[in-house]
mmCIF file of C-alpha atoms and ligand atoms in Angstrom:
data_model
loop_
_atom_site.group_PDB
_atom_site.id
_atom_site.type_symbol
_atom_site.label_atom_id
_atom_site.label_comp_id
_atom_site.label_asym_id
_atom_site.label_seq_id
_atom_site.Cartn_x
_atom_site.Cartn_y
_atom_site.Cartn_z
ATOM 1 C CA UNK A 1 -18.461 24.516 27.473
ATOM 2 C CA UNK A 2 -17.526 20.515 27.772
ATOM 3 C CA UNK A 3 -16.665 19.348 24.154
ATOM 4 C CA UNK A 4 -19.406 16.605 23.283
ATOM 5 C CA UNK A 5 -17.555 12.899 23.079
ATOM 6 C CA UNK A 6 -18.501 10.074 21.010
ATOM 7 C CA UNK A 7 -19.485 7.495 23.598
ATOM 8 C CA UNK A 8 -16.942 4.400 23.027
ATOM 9 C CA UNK A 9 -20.347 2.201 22.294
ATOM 10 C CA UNK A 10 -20.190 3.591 18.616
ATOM 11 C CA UNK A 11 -16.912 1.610 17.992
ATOM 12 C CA UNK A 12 -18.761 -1.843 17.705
ATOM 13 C CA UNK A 13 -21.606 -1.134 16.118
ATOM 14 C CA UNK A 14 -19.953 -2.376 12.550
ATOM 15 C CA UNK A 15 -18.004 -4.953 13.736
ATOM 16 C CA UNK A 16 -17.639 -7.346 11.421
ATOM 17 C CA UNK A 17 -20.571 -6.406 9.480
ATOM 18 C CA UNK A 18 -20.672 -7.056 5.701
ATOM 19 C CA UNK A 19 -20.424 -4.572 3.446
ATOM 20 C CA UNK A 20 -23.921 -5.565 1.642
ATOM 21 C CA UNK A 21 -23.965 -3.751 -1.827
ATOM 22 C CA UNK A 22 -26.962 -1.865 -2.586
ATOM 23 C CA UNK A 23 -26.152 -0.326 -6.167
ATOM 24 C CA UNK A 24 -23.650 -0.234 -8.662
ATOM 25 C CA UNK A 25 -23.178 1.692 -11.860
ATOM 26 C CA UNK A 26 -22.646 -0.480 -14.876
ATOM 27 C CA UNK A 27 -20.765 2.360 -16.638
ATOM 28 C CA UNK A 28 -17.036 2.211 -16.260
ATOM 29 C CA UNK A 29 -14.572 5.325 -16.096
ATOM 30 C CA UNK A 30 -14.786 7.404 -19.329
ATOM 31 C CA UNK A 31 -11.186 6.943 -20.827
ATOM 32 C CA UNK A 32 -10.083 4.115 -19.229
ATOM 33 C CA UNK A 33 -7.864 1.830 -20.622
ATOM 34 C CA UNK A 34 -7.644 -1.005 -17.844
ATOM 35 C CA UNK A 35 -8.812 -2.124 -14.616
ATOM 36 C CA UNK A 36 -6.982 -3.515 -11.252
ATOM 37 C CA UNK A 37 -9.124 -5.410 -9.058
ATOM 38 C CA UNK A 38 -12.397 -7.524 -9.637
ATOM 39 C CA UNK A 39 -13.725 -10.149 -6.616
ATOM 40 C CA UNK A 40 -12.034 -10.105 -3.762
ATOM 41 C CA UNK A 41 -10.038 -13.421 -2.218
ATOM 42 C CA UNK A 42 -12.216 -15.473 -0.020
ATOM 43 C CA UNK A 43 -11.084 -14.522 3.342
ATOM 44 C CA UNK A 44 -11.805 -10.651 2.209
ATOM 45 C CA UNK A 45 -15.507 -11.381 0.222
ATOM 46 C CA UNK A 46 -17.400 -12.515 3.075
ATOM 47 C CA UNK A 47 -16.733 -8.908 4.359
ATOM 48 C CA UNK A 48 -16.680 -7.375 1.087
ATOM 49 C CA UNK A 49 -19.315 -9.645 -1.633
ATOM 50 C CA UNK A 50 -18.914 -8.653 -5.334
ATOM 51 C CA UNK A 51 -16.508 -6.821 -7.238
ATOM 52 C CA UNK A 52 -14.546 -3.511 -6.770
ATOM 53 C CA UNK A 53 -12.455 -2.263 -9.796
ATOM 54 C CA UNK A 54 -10.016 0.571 -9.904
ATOM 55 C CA UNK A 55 -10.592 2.344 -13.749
ATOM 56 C CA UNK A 56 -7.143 3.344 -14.995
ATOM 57 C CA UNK A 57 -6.630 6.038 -17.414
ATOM 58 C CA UNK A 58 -3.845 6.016 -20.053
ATOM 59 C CA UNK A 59 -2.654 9.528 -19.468
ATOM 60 C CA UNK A 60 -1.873 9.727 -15.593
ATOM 61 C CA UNK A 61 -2.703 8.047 -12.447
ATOM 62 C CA UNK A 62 -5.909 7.730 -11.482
ATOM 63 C CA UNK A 63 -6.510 9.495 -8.107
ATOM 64 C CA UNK A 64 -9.022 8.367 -5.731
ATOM 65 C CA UNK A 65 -9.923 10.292 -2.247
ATOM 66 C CA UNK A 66 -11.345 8.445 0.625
ATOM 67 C CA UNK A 67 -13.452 10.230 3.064
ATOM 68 C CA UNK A 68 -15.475 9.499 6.002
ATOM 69 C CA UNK A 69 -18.398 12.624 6.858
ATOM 70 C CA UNK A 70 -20.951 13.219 9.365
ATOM 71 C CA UNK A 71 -24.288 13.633 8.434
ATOM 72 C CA UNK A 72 -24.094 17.999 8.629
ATOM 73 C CA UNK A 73 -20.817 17.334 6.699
ATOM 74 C CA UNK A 74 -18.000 17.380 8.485
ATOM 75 C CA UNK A 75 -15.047 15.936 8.498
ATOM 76 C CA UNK A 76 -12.504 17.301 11.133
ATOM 77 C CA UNK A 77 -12.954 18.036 14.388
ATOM 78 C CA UNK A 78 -9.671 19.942 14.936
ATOM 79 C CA UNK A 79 -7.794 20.266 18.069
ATOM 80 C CA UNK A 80 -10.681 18.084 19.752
ATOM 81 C CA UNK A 81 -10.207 14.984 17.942
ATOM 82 C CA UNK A 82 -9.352 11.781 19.791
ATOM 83 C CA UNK A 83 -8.832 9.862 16.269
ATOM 84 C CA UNK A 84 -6.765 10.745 13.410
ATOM 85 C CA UNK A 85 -8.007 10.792 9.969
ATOM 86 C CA UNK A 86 -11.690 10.571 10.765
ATOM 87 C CA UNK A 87 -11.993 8.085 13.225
ATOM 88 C CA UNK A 88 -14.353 10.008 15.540
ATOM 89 C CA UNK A 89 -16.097 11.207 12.918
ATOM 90 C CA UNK A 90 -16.951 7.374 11.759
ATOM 91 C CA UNK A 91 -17.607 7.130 15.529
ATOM 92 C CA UNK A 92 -14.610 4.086 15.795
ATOM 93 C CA UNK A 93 -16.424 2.521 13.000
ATOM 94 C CA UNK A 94 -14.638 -1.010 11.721
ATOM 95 C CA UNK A 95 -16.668 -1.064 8.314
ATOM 96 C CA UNK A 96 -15.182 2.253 7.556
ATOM 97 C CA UNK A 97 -11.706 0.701 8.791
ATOM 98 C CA UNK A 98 -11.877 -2.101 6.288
ATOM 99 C CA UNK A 99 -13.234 0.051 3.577
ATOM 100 C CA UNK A 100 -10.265 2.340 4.012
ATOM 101 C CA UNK A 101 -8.035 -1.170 4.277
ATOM 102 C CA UNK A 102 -9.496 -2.560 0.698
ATOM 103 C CA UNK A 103 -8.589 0.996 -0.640
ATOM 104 C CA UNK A 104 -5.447 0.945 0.017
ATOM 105 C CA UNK A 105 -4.208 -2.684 -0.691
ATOM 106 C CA UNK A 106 -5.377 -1.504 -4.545
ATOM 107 C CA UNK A 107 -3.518 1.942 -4.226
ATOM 108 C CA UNK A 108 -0.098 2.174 -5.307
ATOM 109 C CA UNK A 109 0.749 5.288 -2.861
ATOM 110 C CA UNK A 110 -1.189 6.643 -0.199
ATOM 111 C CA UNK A 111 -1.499 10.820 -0.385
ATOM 112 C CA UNK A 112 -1.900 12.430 2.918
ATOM 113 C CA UNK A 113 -1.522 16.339 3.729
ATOM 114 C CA UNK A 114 0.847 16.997 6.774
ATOM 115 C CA UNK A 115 -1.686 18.564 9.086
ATOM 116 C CA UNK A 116 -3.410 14.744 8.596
ATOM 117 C CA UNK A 117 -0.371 13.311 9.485
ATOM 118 C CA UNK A 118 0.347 15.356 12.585
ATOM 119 C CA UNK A 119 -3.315 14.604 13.723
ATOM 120 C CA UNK A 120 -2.309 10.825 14.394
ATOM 121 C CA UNK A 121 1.352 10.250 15.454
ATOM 122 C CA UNK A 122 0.980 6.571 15.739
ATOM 123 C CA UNK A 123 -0.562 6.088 12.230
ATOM 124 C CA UNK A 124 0.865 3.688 9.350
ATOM 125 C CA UNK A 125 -1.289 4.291 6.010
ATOM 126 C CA UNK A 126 -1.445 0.622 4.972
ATOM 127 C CA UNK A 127 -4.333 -2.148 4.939
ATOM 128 C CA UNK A 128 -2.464 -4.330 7.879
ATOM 129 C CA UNK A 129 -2.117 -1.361 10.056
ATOM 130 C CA UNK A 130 -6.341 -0.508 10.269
ATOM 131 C CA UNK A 131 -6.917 -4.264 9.820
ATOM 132 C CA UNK A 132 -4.050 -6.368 11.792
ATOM 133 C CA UNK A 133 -5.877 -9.780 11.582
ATOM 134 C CA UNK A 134 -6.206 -9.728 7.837
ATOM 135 C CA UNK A 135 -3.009 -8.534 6.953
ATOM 136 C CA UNK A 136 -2.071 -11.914 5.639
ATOM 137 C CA UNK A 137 -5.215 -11.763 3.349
ATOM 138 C CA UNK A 138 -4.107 -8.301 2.163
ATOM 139 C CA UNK A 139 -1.230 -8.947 1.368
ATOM 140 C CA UNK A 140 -2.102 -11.871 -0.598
ATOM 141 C CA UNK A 141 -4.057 -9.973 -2.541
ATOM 142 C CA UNK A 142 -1.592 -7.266 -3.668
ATOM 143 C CA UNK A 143 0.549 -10.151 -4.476
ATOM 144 C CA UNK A 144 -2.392 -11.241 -6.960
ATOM 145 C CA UNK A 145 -2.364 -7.777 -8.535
ATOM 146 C CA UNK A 146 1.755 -7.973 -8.791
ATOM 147 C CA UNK A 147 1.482 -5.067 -6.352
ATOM 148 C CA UNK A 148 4.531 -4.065 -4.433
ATOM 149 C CA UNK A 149 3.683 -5.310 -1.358
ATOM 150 C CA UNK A 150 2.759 -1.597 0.491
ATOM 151 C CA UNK A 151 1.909 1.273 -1.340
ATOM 152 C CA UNK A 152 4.684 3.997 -0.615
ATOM 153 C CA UNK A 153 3.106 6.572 1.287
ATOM 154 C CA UNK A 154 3.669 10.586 0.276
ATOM 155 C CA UNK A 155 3.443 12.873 2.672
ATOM 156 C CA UNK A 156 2.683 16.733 1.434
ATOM 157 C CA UNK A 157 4.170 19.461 3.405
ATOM 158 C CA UNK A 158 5.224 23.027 2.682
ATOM 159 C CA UNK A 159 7.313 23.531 5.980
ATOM 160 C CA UNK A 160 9.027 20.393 6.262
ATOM 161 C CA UNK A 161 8.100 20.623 9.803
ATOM 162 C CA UNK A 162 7.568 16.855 10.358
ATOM 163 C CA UNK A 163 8.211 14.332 13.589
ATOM 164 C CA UNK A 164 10.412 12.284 12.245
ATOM 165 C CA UNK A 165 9.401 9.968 15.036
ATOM 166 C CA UNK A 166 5.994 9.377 13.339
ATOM 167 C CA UNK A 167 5.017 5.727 13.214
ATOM 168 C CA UNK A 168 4.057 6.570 9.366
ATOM 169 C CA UNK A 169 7.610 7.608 8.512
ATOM 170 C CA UNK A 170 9.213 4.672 10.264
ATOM 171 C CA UNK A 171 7.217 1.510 9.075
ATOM 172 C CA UNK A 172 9.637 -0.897 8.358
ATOM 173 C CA UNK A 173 8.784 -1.973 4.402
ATOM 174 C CA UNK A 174 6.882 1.564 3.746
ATOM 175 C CA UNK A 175 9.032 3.557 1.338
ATOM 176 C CA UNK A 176 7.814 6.931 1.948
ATOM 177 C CA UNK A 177 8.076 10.118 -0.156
ATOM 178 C CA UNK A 178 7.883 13.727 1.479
ATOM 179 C CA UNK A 179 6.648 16.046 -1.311
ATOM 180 C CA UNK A 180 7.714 19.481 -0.565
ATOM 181 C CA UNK A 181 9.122 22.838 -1.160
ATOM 182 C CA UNK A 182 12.795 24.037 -1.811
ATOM 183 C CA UNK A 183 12.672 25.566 2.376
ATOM 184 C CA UNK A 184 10.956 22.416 3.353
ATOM 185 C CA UNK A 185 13.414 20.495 1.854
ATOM 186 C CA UNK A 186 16.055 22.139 3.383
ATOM 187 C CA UNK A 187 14.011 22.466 6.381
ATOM 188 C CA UNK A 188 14.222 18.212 6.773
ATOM 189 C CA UNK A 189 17.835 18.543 5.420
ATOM 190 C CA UNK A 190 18.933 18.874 8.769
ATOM 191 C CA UNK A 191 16.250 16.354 10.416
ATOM 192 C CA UNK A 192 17.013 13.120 10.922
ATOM 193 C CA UNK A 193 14.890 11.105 8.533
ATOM 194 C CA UNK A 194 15.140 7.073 8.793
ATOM 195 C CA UNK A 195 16.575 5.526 5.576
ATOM 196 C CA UNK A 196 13.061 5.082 4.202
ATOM 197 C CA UNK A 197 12.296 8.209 3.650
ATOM 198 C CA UNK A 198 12.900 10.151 0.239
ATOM 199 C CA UNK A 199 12.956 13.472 0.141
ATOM 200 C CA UNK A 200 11.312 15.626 -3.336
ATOM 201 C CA UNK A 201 11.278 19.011 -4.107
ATOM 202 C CA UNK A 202 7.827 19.979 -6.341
ATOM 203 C CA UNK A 203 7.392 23.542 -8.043
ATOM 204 C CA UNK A 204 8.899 26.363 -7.611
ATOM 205 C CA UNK A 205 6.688 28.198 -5.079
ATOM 206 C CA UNK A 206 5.696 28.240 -1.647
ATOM 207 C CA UNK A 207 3.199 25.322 -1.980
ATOM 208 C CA UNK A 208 3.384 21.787 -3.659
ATOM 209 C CA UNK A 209 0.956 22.657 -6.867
ATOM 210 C CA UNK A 210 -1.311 19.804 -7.560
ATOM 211 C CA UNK A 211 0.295 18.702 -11.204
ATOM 212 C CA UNK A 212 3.680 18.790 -9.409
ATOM 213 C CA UNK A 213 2.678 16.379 -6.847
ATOM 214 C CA UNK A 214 1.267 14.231 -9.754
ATOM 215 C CA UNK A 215 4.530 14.152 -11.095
ATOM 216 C CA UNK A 216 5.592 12.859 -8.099
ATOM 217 C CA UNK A 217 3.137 10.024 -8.412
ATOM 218 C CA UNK A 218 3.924 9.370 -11.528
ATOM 219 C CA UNK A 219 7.840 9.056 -10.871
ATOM 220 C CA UNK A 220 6.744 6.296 -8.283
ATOM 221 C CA UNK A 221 5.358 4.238 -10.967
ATOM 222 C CA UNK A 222 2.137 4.490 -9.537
ATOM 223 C CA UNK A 223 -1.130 3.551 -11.916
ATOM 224 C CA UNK A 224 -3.165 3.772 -8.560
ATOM 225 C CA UNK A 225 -2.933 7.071 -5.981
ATOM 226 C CA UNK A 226 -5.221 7.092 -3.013
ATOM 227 C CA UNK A 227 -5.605 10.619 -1.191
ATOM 228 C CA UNK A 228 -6.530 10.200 2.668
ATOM 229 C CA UNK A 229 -6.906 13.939 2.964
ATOM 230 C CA UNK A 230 -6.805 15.963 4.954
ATOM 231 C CA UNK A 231 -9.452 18.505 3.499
ATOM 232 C CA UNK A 232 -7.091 20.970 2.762
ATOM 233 C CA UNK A 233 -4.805 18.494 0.279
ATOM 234 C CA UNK A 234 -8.084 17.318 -1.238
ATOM 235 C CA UNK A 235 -9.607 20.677 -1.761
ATOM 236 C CA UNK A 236 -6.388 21.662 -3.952
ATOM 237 C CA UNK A 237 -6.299 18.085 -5.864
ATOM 238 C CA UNK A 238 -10.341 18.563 -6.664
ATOM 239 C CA UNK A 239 -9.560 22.576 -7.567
ATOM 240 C CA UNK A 240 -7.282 21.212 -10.137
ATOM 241 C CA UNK A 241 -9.489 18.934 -11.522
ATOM 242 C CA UNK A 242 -7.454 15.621 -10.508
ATOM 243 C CA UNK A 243 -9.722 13.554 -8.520
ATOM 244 C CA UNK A 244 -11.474 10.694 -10.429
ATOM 245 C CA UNK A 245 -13.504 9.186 -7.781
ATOM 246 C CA UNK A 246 -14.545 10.103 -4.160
ATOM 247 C CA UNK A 247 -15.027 7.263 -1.694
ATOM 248 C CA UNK A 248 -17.266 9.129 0.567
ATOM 249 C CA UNK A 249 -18.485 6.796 3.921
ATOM 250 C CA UNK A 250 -21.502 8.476 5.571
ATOM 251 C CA UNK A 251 -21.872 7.862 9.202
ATOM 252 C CA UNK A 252 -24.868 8.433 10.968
ATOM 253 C CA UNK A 253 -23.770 11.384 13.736
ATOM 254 C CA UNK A 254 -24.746 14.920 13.425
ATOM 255 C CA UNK A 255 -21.306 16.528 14.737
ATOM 256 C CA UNK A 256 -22.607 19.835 15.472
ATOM 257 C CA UNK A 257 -18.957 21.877 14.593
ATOM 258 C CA UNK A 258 -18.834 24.688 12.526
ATOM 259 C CA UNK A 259 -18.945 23.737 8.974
ATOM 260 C CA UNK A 260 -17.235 26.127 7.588
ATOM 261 C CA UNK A 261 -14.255 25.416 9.379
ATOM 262 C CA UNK A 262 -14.329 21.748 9.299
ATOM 263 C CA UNK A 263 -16.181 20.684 5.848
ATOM 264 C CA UNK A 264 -15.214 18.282 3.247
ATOM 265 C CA UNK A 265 -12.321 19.644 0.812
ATOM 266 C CA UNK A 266 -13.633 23.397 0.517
ATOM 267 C CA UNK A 267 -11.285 24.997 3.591
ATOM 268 C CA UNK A 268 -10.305 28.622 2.873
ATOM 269 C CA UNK A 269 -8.488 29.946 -0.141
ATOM 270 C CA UNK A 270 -10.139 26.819 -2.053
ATOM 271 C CA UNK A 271 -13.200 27.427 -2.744
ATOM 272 C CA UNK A 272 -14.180 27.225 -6.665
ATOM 273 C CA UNK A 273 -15.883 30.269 -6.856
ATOM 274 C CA UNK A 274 -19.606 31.102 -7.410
ATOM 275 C CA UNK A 275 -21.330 28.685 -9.859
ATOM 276 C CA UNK A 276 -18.213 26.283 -10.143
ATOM 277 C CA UNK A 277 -19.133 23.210 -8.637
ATOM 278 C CA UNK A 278 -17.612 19.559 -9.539
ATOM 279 C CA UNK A 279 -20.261 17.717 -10.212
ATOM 280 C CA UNK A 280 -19.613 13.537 -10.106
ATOM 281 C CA UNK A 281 -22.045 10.795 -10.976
ATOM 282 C CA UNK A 282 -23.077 7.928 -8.147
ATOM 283 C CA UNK A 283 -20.848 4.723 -9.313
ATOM 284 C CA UNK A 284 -22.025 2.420 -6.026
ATOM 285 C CA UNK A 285 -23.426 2.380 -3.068
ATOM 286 C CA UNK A 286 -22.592 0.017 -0.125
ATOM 287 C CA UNK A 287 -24.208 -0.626 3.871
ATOM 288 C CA UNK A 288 -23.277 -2.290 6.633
ATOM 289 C CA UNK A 289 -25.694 -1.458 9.600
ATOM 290 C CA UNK A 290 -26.078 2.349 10.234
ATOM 291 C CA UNK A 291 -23.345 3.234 7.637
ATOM 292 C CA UNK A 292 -23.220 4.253 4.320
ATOM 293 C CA UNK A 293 -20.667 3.549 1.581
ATOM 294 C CA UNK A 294 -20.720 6.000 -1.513
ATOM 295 C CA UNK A 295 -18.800 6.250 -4.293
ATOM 296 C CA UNK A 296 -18.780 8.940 -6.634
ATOM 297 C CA UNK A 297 -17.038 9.391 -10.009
ATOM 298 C CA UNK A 298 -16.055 12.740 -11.206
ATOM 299 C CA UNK A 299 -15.576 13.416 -15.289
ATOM 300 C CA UNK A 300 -12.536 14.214 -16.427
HETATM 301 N N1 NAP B 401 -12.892 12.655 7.808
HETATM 302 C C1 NAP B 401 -11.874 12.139 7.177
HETATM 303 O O1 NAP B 401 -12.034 11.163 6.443
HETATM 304 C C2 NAP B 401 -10.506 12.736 7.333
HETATM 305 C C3 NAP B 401 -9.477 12.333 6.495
HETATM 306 C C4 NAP B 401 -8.215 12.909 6.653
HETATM 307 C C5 NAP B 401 -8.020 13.867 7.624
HETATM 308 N N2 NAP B 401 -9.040 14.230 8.417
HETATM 309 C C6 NAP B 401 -8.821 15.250 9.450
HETATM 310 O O2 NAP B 401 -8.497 16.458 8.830
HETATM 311 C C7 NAP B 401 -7.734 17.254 9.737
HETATM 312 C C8 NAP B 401 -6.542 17.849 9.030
HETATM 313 O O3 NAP B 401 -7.044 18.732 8.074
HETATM 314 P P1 NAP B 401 -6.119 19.605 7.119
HETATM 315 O O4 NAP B 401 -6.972 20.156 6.048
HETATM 316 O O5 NAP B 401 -5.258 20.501 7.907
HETATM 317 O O6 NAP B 401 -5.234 18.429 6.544
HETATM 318 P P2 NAP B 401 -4.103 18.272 5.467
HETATM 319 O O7 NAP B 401 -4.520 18.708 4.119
HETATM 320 O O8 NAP B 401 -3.681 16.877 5.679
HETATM 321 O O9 NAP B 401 -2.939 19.186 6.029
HETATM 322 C C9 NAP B 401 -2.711 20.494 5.677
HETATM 323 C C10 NAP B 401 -1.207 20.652 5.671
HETATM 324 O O10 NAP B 401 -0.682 19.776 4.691
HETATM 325 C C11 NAP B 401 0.301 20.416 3.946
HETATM 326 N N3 NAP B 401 -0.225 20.659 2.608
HETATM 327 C C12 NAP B 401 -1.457 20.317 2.123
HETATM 328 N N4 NAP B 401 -1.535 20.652 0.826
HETATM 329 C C13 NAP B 401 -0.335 21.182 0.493
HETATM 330 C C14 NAP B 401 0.226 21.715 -0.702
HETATM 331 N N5 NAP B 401 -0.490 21.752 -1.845
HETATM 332 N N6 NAP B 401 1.484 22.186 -0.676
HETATM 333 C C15 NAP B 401 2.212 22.142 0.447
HETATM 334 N N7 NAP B 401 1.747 21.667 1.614
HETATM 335 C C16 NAP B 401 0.489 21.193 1.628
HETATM 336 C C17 NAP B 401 0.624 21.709 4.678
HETATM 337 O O11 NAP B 401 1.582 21.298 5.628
HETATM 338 P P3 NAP B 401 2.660 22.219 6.365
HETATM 339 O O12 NAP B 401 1.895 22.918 7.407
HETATM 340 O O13 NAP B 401 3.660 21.257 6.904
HETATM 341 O O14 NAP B 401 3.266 23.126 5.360
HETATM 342 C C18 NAP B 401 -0.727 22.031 5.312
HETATM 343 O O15 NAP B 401 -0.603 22.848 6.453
HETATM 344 C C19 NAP B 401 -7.329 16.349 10.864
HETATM 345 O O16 NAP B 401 -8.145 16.680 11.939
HETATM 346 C C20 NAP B 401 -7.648 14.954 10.356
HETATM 347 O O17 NAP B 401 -7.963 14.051 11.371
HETATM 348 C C21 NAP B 401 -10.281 13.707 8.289
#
């Protein structure tokens, strides 16, 4: 049977839209000490009206995830995908695009899994890459925040088995860190990586445990981590209780794949068990036209 294709019409219908709030929480993070953020420069509020903070907590990093679902909750399409990272899940959308781009000019890394990686070779996990004609602005604002001027990005991988031809690893001003284990590590030993690229060993085991890879985040100096999935690296970070807040955009397609397969941080051998849910509370929610912008806010 013919896999069913987004039509390309679903890219505009966004463009350029404002991302009208609808709700906010007045509580802030329980345990927080400070905040980065606040109004955003002119040339980003018109697109983005009102205030978004970042909580930070004294004892670690905060960790935020950034998803984009279907309405029958999926996330991945798998081998059918014509977008990395959600794009044809968002349906091309540009709100989600400049959602992901304000997320990231306030991270200090950007977490992705390798199999997210793979799934877009020509990807570069900073705000000027989704949004090229407000890089300027972007920039300007990390510079406000006394922000380095990209967050590194850290790539998770228990194989090593990266292209080391990846746009994302070759970015010139991206430092990027490949969390991994002692064979990936010696796996990439032999790759050539470009000068950018750091390689660190986490845990002792066959995977990168969660509080390992915080470590990691933590060694960067990072107050700020932003996880970009895929479901499988999410599923793990959530498992071990490490995700503060979910920045979950809703798009308005029923995708139709099995959800099982493809759904939103609980993929095999991650599941909490019966009666073990996270539960979160709503902190705001954002539109602009048919899409949704949620964000929830788990307790610690
Ligand atoms: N809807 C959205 O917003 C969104 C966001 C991101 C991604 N996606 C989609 O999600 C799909 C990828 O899903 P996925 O679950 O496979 O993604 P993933 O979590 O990015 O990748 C899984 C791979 O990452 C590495 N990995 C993850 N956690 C690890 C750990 N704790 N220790 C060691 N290695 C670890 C492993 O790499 P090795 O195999 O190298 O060992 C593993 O095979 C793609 O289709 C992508 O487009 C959607």
């Amino acid at each position: 049977m013919e896999e069913p294709t987004i039509e390309v019409t679903m890219a505009g219908r966004s463009e350029g839209l404002a991302l009208e709030p609808l709700w906010e929480s007045p509580e802030p993070m329980r345990d927080a000490v400070d905040r980065r953020g606040g109004l955003l420069p002119p040339a980003l509020a018109t697109r983005f009206p009102g205030e978004l903070c970042i909580d930070l907590r004294a004892d670690r990093p905060t960790v935020l995830a950034n998803f984009v679902t279907s309405l029958d909750g999926v996330v991945a399409l798998g081998p059918h995908e014509t977008g990395a990272g959600g794009a044809e899940i968002s349906g091309f959308s540009e709100s989600d695009r400049f959602m992901m781009a304000v997320l990231r000019c306030l991270a200090d890394v950007v977490v992705v899994g390798a199999g997210t990686l793979r799934a877009g070779r020509r990807h570069v996990w900073t705000a000027a890459h989704l949004q090229p004609a407000l890089a300027d602005a972007f920039a300007a604002w990390r510079g406000e925040l006394w922000l380095t001027p990209q967050p590194t990005t850290i790539v998770v991988t228990a194989s090593g088995n990266l292209d080391v031809t990846h746009a994302g690893l070759n970015a010139p001003g991206v430092p990027v860190i490949v969390a991994t284990t002692r064979a990936g590590a010696d796996h990439l030993a032999m790759l050539p990586l470009s000068s950018n690229v750091r390689v660190e060993v986490a845990g002792h085991g066959e995977r990168v445990p969660a509080g390992a890879l915080l470590e990691i985040v933590r060694g960067a100096g990072a107050r700020v981590a932003l996880c970009e999935g895929g479901p499988h690296l999410f599923g793990e970070l959530l498992r071990a209780r490490l995700v503060d807040e979910l920045f979950l955009t809703v798009a308005p397609q029923v995708a139709g794949r099995d959800a099982a397969v493809h759904r939103l941080g609980l993929v095999e051998g991650t599941s909490f068990g019966e009666g073990h849910g996270r539960w979160s509370s709503l902190a705001s929610v954002r539109r602009a036209g048919d899409d949704l912008f949620l964000r929830y806010r788990f307790e610690p």
